[in-house]
């Protein structure tokens, strides 16, 4: 019995995005042109030429630019043509993976979390390139195989978890007034807050920073009591919130003030382990679509980062998709209501997250629900209970 033989060729073309180095001359896999010729001689010497039926290439995963795919397809098509001209009747071309997923919704190549093409465009280019090359050289059309694992699997799974608790930075209650015996630093900060204007935002922020630093120095030297330190913190973050709100509405604002948005979001502690359920978020800064899955008729009144309940400080999500292609450092959320659960969904997690995750911190398996859909609706096929303490 003679085997069916396929050879992976190393294209000079490479992909784009995080896995760009999977293709090109520096690729780990595949035979370059010289090595391919040597392999062909081995086949001829052993009378196995007719067994060589497939060529394969792969230029990376999550390829962001269709132009890179087109370039690779044209190069691979010439391998197909040249091999036929040499007498090798190749029947199959495996064009590998790379078909990306639009995680952030921008349909652009400006970030590594999106793609500037549709599945239809990808298919059109893949088929046309080989059909056109085959027609021009009067050889049979190949059977085209793809290995688009990410695009096939990403949509099949969603992670849902409950918010257990929240933490927020301190703020000064507006109904409170300064007392005569309050510390001078507290009075100075209160005056900054009371007299805050758009024209003086940057100056006011610098003054607030200086006063807070001075208060921390005095506290460390034992010259400031705990109550005063707490008052300074409350006023400092109240000033930061008001400046942040004003600068977000302003057409032009200093970048230093724009960055305040990264300081102020609440922390929402959620019942999951990032390392078990969303390892790519931690390992490669993968952005996933994340939204609350209920109360969608209410405008979110807060912003938050998401913290898992492991003992690792890295167990958090602070990068979120945004419409302009830039990453948001917070998620718009609703205030929690007493005795009412609040759930958040993370979508497009079907590509490799479950298989990559581990039982970090000895967290048990999550609950799993298998759901099928058809034209009439959906049905729950199976419920697999997770593990709990």
Short mmCIF file of C-alpha atoms in Angstrom, two decimals:
data_model
loop_
_atom_site.label_atom_id
_atom_site.label_comp_id
_atom_site.label_asym_id
_atom_site.label_seq_id
_atom_site.Cartn_x
_atom_site.Cartn_y
_atom_site.Cartn_z
CA UNK A 1 0.00 0.00 0.00
CA UNK A 2 1.42 3.34 -1.00
CA UNK A 3 0.83 6.34 1.27
CA UNK A 4 -0.79 9.65 0.47
CA UNK A 5 1.87 12.31 0.99
CA UNK A 6 1.50 15.99 1.79
CA UNK A 7 4.27 18.54 2.24
CA UNK A 8 4.15 21.79 4.14
CA UNK A 9 5.93 24.55 2.26
CA UNK A 10 7.46 27.61 3.89
CA UNK A 11 6.17 30.74 2.19
CA UNK A 12 8.12 33.97 2.25
CA UNK A 13 4.79 35.68 2.92
CA UNK A 14 3.79 36.19 6.54
CA UNK A 15 0.59 37.11 8.31
CA UNK A 16 -0.17 40.10 10.51
CA UNK A 17 -1.04 40.48 14.17
CA UNK A 18 0.18 38.65 17.27
CA UNK A 19 1.22 35.51 15.40
CA UNK A 20 2.94 37.17 12.44
CA UNK A 21 6.13 35.20 13.08
CA UNK A 22 4.30 31.92 12.46
CA UNK A 23 4.89 32.56 8.76
CA UNK A 24 7.71 33.90 6.63
CA UNK A 25 11.35 32.89 6.39
CA UNK A 26 11.70 32.62 10.17
CA UNK A 27 8.81 30.19 10.53
CA UNK A 28 9.41 27.10 12.65
CA UNK A 29 7.68 24.77 10.20
CA UNK A 30 7.68 23.97 6.50
CA UNK A 31 10.20 23.28 3.74
CA UNK A 32 11.79 26.19 1.92
CA UNK A 33 12.26 26.04 -1.85
CA UNK A 34 15.62 24.25 -1.71
CA UNK A 35 14.39 21.70 0.82
CA UNK A 36 11.27 21.10 -1.24
CA UNK A 37 13.36 20.28 -4.31
CA UNK A 38 15.38 17.81 -2.25
CA UNK A 39 12.16 16.19 -1.03
CA UNK A 40 10.88 15.90 -4.59
CA UNK A 41 14.07 14.07 -5.59
CA UNK A 42 13.55 11.62 -2.73
CA UNK A 43 10.01 10.95 -3.97
CA UNK A 44 11.21 10.39 -7.53
CA UNK A 45 14.04 8.11 -6.42
CA UNK A 46 11.61 5.94 -4.47
CA UNK A 47 8.91 5.92 -7.17
CA UNK A 48 6.51 7.82 -4.92
CA UNK A 49 5.84 10.84 -7.13
CA UNK A 50 2.20 9.84 -7.66
CA UNK A 51 1.73 9.67 -3.88
CA UNK A 52 2.44 13.39 -3.46
CA UNK A 53 -1.09 14.78 -3.45
CA UNK A 54 -1.20 17.74 -1.06
CA UNK A 55 0.67 20.95 -0.32
CA UNK A 56 0.10 22.89 2.86
CA UNK A 57 1.06 26.30 4.23
CA UNK A 58 0.23 28.33 7.31
CA UNK A 59 1.03 32.01 7.87
CA UNK A 60 -0.35 32.59 11.36
CA UNK A 61 -3.46 32.91 13.49
CA UNK A 62 -5.88 35.84 13.75
CA UNK A 63 -4.53 37.51 10.61
CA UNK A 64 -5.75 41.10 10.74
CA UNK A 65 -5.13 42.21 7.13
CA UNK A 66 -6.68 40.62 4.04
CA UNK A 67 -3.79 41.96 1.95
CA UNK A 68 -1.38 39.61 3.75
CA UNK A 69 -3.69 36.67 3.04
CA UNK A 70 -3.93 37.58 -0.65
CA UNK A 71 -0.15 37.79 -0.95
CA UNK A 72 0.28 34.36 0.62
CA UNK A 73 -2.42 32.84 -1.59
CA UNK A 74 -0.75 34.12 -4.75
CA UNK A 75 2.61 32.71 -3.65
CA UNK A 76 1.07 29.34 -2.74
CA UNK A 77 -0.79 29.20 -6.05
CA UNK A 78 2.53 29.37 -7.86
CA UNK A 79 3.82 26.41 -5.85
CA UNK A 80 0.75 24.53 -7.05
CA UNK A 81 1.36 25.56 -10.67
CA UNK A 82 5.10 24.82 -10.58
CA UNK A 83 4.62 21.38 -9.05
CA UNK A 84 2.12 20.45 -11.75
CA UNK A 85 4.59 21.63 -14.38
CA UNK A 86 7.17 19.29 -12.83
CA UNK A 87 4.81 16.34 -13.15
CA UNK A 88 3.42 16.17 -9.61
CA UNK A 89 -0.37 15.90 -9.79
CA UNK A 90 -1.28 17.80 -6.66
CA UNK A 91 -4.99 17.47 -5.88
CA UNK A 92 -5.31 19.23 -2.53
CA UNK A 93 -4.12 22.58 -1.21
CA UNK A 94 -4.38 23.13 2.56
CA UNK A 95 -4.29 26.89 3.08
CA UNK A 96 -3.90 26.55 6.85
CA UNK A 97 -5.49 28.76 9.46
CA UNK A 98 -5.47 32.48 10.01
CA UNK A 99 -9.11 33.42 9.42
CA UNK A 100 -9.62 35.91 12.23
CA UNK A 101 -12.41 36.93 14.57
CA UNK A 102 -13.65 40.49 15.03
CA UNK A 103 -13.38 40.54 18.82
CA UNK A 104 -13.69 44.31 19.29
CA UNK A 105 -16.31 45.01 16.61
CA UNK A 106 -14.27 47.59 14.69
CA UNK A 107 -13.79 45.49 11.50
CA UNK A 108 -10.34 47.03 11.09
CA UNK A 109 -6.68 46.05 11.07
CA UNK A 110 -5.67 48.80 13.49
CA UNK A 111 -5.77 46.42 16.46
CA UNK A 112 -4.80 42.79 16.95
CA UNK A 113 -8.33 42.03 18.11
CA UNK A 114 -10.12 42.61 14.83
CA UNK A 115 -9.90 41.93 11.08
CA UNK A 116 -10.51 44.16 8.07
CA UNK A 117 -12.36 41.54 6.02
CA UNK A 118 -15.40 39.28 6.13
CA UNK A 119 -15.57 35.49 5.91
CA UNK A 120 -17.10 35.88 2.45
CA UNK A 121 -14.18 38.00 1.25
CA UNK A 122 -11.74 35.44 2.66
CA UNK A 123 -13.50 32.62 0.81
CA UNK A 124 -13.77 34.62 -2.42
CA UNK A 125 -10.05 35.42 -2.45
CA UNK A 126 -9.02 31.87 -1.52
CA UNK A 127 -11.07 30.23 -4.26
CA UNK A 128 -10.45 32.85 -6.96
CA UNK A 129 -6.66 32.83 -6.54
CA UNK A 130 -6.29 29.10 -7.17
CA UNK A 131 -9.00 28.88 -9.84
CA UNK A 132 -7.45 31.80 -11.72
CA UNK A 133 -3.93 30.32 -11.54
CA UNK A 134 -5.19 26.88 -12.61
CA UNK A 135 -7.18 28.27 -15.55
CA UNK A 136 -4.26 30.34 -16.81
CA UNK A 137 -2.01 27.28 -16.79
CA UNK A 138 -4.67 24.80 -17.98
CA UNK A 139 -4.37 22.50 -15.00
CA UNK A 140 -7.12 21.04 -12.77
CA UNK A 141 -8.63 23.12 -9.99
CA UNK A 142 -7.40 21.96 -6.58
CA UNK A 143 -9.53 20.87 -3.65
CA UNK A 144 -9.03 23.62 -1.07
CA UNK A 145 -8.83 22.73 2.62
CA UNK A 146 -8.77 25.24 5.48
CA UNK A 147 -7.86 24.92 9.16
CA UNK A 148 -9.73 27.93 10.51
CA UNK A 149 -9.96 26.73 14.09
CA UNK A 150 -10.42 30.10 15.79
CA UNK A 151 -13.13 31.34 13.43
CA UNK A 152 -14.99 28.02 13.69
CA UNK A 153 -14.92 27.69 17.47
CA UNK A 154 -14.81 31.20 18.98
CA UNK A 155 -18.56 31.78 18.69
CA UNK A 156 -19.68 28.56 20.33
CA UNK A 157 -19.05 29.50 23.95
CA UNK A 158 -19.90 32.30 26.38
CA UNK A 159 -18.71 32.70 29.97
CA UNK A 160 -21.23 34.06 32.49
CA UNK A 161 -20.35 34.98 36.07
CA UNK A 162 -21.94 36.80 38.97
CA UNK A 163 -20.62 39.96 40.58
CA UNK A 164 -20.20 39.22 44.28
CA UNK A 165 -19.04 42.53 45.71
CA UNK A 166 -17.74 45.95 44.76
CA UNK A 167 -15.07 48.33 46.00
CA UNK A 168 -14.93 52.02 45.24
CA UNK A 169 -12.54 54.86 45.95
CA UNK A 170 -13.56 57.17 48.79
CA UNK A 171 -15.45 60.40 48.17
CA UNK A 172 -16.51 63.41 50.20
CA UNK A 173 -20.23 63.48 50.95
CA UNK A 174 -21.63 66.67 49.43
CA UNK A 175 -23.79 67.38 52.47
CA UNK A 176 -20.72 67.57 54.71
CA UNK A 177 -19.15 70.94 55.46
CA UNK A 178 -15.66 71.78 56.64
CA UNK A 179 -15.36 72.20 60.40
CA UNK A 180 -13.35 74.87 62.12
CA UNK A 181 -11.00 72.34 63.71
CA UNK A 182 -10.28 70.46 60.47
CA UNK A 183 -6.66 70.37 59.31
CA UNK A 184 -5.44 73.15 57.01
CA UNK A 185 -4.68 70.64 54.25
CA UNK A 186 -8.30 69.48 54.35
CA UNK A 187 -9.51 73.07 54.11
CA UNK A 188 -7.21 73.76 51.15
CA UNK A 189 -8.48 70.70 49.28
CA UNK A 190 -12.09 71.61 50.03
CA UNK A 191 -11.53 75.10 48.62
CA UNK A 192 -10.00 73.59 45.45
CA UNK A 193 -13.07 71.36 45.07
CA UNK A 194 -15.53 74.19 45.70
CA UNK A 195 -13.86 76.62 43.28
CA UNK A 196 -13.12 74.12 40.49
CA UNK A 197 -13.59 75.53 36.98
CA UNK A 198 -12.81 74.14 33.53
CA UNK A 199 -10.18 76.80 32.93
CA UNK A 200 -8.28 75.82 36.09
CA UNK A 201 -8.66 72.04 35.94
CA UNK A 202 -5.02 71.21 35.31
CA UNK A 203 -3.74 73.66 37.91
CA UNK A 204 -6.29 72.41 40.43
CA UNK A 205 -5.25 68.81 39.83
CA UNK A 206 -1.59 69.63 40.35
CA UNK A 207 -2.44 71.45 43.59
CA UNK A 208 -4.51 68.49 44.78
CA UNK A 209 -1.68 66.08 44.03
CA UNK A 210 0.80 68.21 45.96
CA UNK A 211 -1.48 68.44 49.00
CA UNK A 212 -2.10 64.70 49.03
CA UNK A 213 1.63 63.95 48.80
CA UNK A 214 2.26 66.35 51.66
CA UNK A 215 -0.42 64.65 53.76
CA UNK A 216 1.11 61.22 53.15
CA UNK A 217 4.54 62.49 54.18
CA UNK A 218 3.11 63.99 57.38
CA UNK A 219 1.22 60.78 58.16
CA UNK A 220 4.39 58.70 57.73
CA UNK A 221 6.20 61.02 60.16
CA UNK A 222 3.42 60.68 62.75
CA UNK A 223 2.35 64.33 62.33
CA UNK A 224 -1.10 63.65 60.82
CA UNK A 225 -3.90 61.59 62.34
CA UNK A 226 -5.88 58.87 60.58
CA UNK A 227 -9.09 60.91 60.38
CA UNK A 228 -7.32 63.71 58.52
CA UNK A 229 -5.68 61.28 56.13
CA UNK A 230 -9.12 59.82 55.33
CA UNK A 231 -10.57 63.31 54.77
CA UNK A 232 -7.73 64.17 52.39
CA UNK A 233 -8.36 60.97 50.42
CA UNK A 234 -12.08 61.66 50.20
CA UNK A 235 -11.56 65.17 48.86
CA UNK A 236 -8.70 64.15 46.57
CA UNK A 237 -10.76 61.52 44.78
CA UNK A 238 -13.84 63.76 44.70
CA UNK A 239 -11.74 66.37 42.90
CA UNK A 240 -10.43 63.69 40.54
CA UNK A 241 -13.97 62.55 39.70
CA UNK A 242 -15.20 66.05 38.95
CA UNK A 243 -12.17 66.90 36.81
CA UNK A 244 -12.54 63.61 34.95
CA UNK A 245 -16.22 64.26 34.27
CA UNK A 246 -15.53 67.79 33.03
CA UNK A 247 -12.55 66.83 30.87
CA UNK A 248 -14.54 64.02 29.22
CA UNK A 249 -17.13 66.57 28.11
CA UNK A 250 -14.52 69.05 26.90
CA UNK A 251 -13.50 69.09 23.26
CA UNK A 252 -9.87 69.59 24.22
CA UNK A 253 -8.31 68.53 27.50
CA UNK A 254 -4.73 67.82 28.59
CA UNK A 255 -3.72 64.17 28.24
CA UNK A 256 -2.81 64.11 31.92
CA UNK A 257 -6.45 64.75 32.77
CA UNK A 258 -7.70 62.28 30.19
CA UNK A 259 -5.75 59.59 32.02
CA UNK A 260 -7.77 60.10 35.20
CA UNK A 261 -10.32 57.66 33.81
CA UNK A 262 -7.88 54.81 34.50
CA UNK A 263 -7.68 55.76 38.19
CA UNK A 264 -11.34 56.03 39.12
CA UNK A 265 -13.35 52.93 38.09
CA UNK A 266 -14.87 50.75 40.79
CA UNK A 267 -13.67 47.20 41.29
CA UNK A 268 -16.33 44.55 40.67
CA UNK A 269 -15.31 41.25 42.27
CA UNK A 270 -16.65 38.38 40.20
CA UNK A 271 -17.11 34.67 40.83
CA UNK A 272 -14.55 33.29 38.39
CA UNK A 273 -10.84 32.65 37.88
CA UNK A 274 -9.23 34.54 35.01
CA UNK A 275 -6.47 31.95 34.73
CA UNK A 276 -8.95 29.11 34.45
CA UNK A 277 -11.65 30.62 32.23
CA UNK A 278 -9.99 33.46 30.28
CA UNK A 279 -6.24 32.72 30.23
CA UNK A 280 -5.61 34.67 27.01
CA UNK A 281 -6.88 37.85 28.67
CA UNK A 282 -4.00 37.56 31.12
CA UNK A 283 -1.34 35.95 28.91
CA UNK A 284 -1.59 37.94 25.65
CA UNK A 285 -3.93 40.85 26.54
CA UNK A 286 -6.70 39.37 24.40
CA UNK A 287 -9.78 41.60 24.33
CA UNK A 288 -13.15 39.84 24.48
CA UNK A 289 -16.63 41.38 24.11
CA UNK A 290 -17.92 41.85 27.67
CA UNK A 291 -21.30 43.24 28.74
CA UNK A 292 -23.82 42.88 31.55
CA UNK A 293 -26.45 40.41 30.36
CA UNK A 294 -29.48 42.03 32.01
CA UNK A 295 -30.80 45.48 33.02
CA UNK A 296 -30.00 46.48 29.43
CA UNK A 297 -32.90 48.94 29.48
CA UNK A 298 -31.01 50.95 32.13
CA UNK A 299 -28.15 53.30 31.34
CA UNK A 300 -25.04 52.16 33.25
CA UNK A 301 -24.23 54.68 35.96
CA UNK A 302 -20.81 53.37 36.94
CA UNK A 303 -17.54 52.22 35.42
CA UNK A 304 -15.58 49.27 36.72
CA UNK A 305 -12.73 46.87 36.20
CA UNK A 306 -13.46 43.19 36.78
CA UNK A 307 -11.53 41.35 39.47
CA UNK A 308 -11.58 37.58 39.86
CA UNK A 309 -11.52 35.91 43.28
CA UNK A 310 -8.09 34.29 43.04
CA UNK A 311 -5.22 35.42 45.26
CA UNK A 312 -3.29 36.87 42.28
CA UNK A 313 -3.24 40.61 41.63
CA UNK A 314 -3.04 39.78 37.90
CA UNK A 315 -6.49 38.23 38.15
CA UNK A 316 -8.37 41.16 36.67
CA UNK A 317 -9.75 42.49 33.40
CA UNK A 318 -8.92 46.13 32.70
CA UNK A 319 -8.96 46.11 28.89
CA UNK A 320 -12.29 46.33 27.12
CA UNK A 321 -13.41 46.81 23.54
CA UNK A 322 -14.46 50.27 22.39
CA UNK A 323 -16.08 51.61 19.24
CA UNK A 324 -13.08 53.72 18.20
CA UNK A 325 -10.67 50.77 18.17
CA UNK A 326 -8.80 51.91 21.27
CA UNK A 327 -9.02 49.90 24.45
CA UNK A 328 -11.18 51.11 27.30
CA UNK A 329 -9.73 50.61 30.75
CA UNK A 330 -13.19 50.18 32.26
CA UNK A 331 -16.59 48.62 31.59
CA UNK A 332 -19.85 50.60 31.92
CA UNK A 333 -21.88 48.81 34.59
CA UNK A 334 -24.92 49.25 36.80
CA UNK A 335 -24.91 49.73 40.57
CA UNK A 336 -25.64 46.50 42.41
CA UNK A 337 -29.08 46.11 43.95
CA UNK A 338 -29.56 44.48 47.32
CA UNK A 339 -30.59 40.82 47.11
CA UNK A 340 -30.56 40.92 43.31
CA UNK A 341 -27.87 39.04 41.34
CA UNK A 342 -25.86 40.87 38.68
CA UNK A 343 -24.39 38.81 35.86
CA UNK A 344 -21.77 39.67 33.26
CA UNK A 345 -21.19 37.80 30.01
CA UNK A 346 -17.89 37.32 28.19
CA UNK A 347 -18.43 36.33 24.56
CA UNK A 348 -16.40 34.65 21.79
CA UNK A 349 -14.44 32.57 24.30
CA UNK A 350 -14.81 29.29 22.39
CA UNK A 351 -11.33 29.40 20.87
CA UNK A 352 -8.90 27.62 23.20
CA UNK A 353 -9.82 29.26 26.53
CA UNK A 354 -11.18 26.15 28.22
CA UNK A 355 -8.37 23.90 27.02
CA UNK A 356 -5.66 26.43 27.97
CA UNK A 357 -7.02 27.15 31.44
CA UNK A 358 -6.02 25.19 34.52
CA UNK A 359 -7.38 24.66 38.02
CA UNK A 360 -5.62 27.76 39.30
CA UNK A 361 -5.76 28.22 43.09
CA UNK A 362 -7.47 24.81 43.16
CA UNK A 363 -10.67 26.37 41.85
CA UNK A 364 -12.99 23.60 40.68
CA UNK A 365 -14.61 23.24 37.29
CA UNK A 366 -17.29 25.74 36.34
CA UNK A 367 -20.90 24.83 35.68
CA UNK A 368 -21.49 24.03 32.01
CA UNK A 369 -24.73 24.25 30.04
CA UNK A 370 -24.97 22.85 26.50
CA UNK A 371 -27.60 24.67 24.43
CA UNK A 372 -28.81 23.98 20.89
CA UNK A 373 -30.74 26.40 18.72
CA UNK A 374 -32.93 26.10 15.66
CA UNK A 375 -35.60 28.12 13.88
CA UNK A 376 -38.13 27.42 16.63
CA UNK A 377 -35.89 28.60 19.47
CA UNK A 378 -33.45 26.88 21.78
CA UNK A 379 -33.25 23.81 23.97
CA UNK A 380 -31.00 22.84 26.87
CA UNK A 381 -29.30 19.58 25.96
CA UNK A 382 -27.17 19.01 29.04
CA UNK A 383 -26.29 20.61 32.35
CA UNK A 384 -22.97 19.64 33.92
CA UNK A 385 -22.59 20.71 37.53
CA UNK A 386 -19.31 22.32 38.48
CA UNK A 387 -17.45 22.01 41.75
CA UNK A 388 -17.95 24.23 44.77
CA UNK A 389 -16.29 24.61 48.13
#
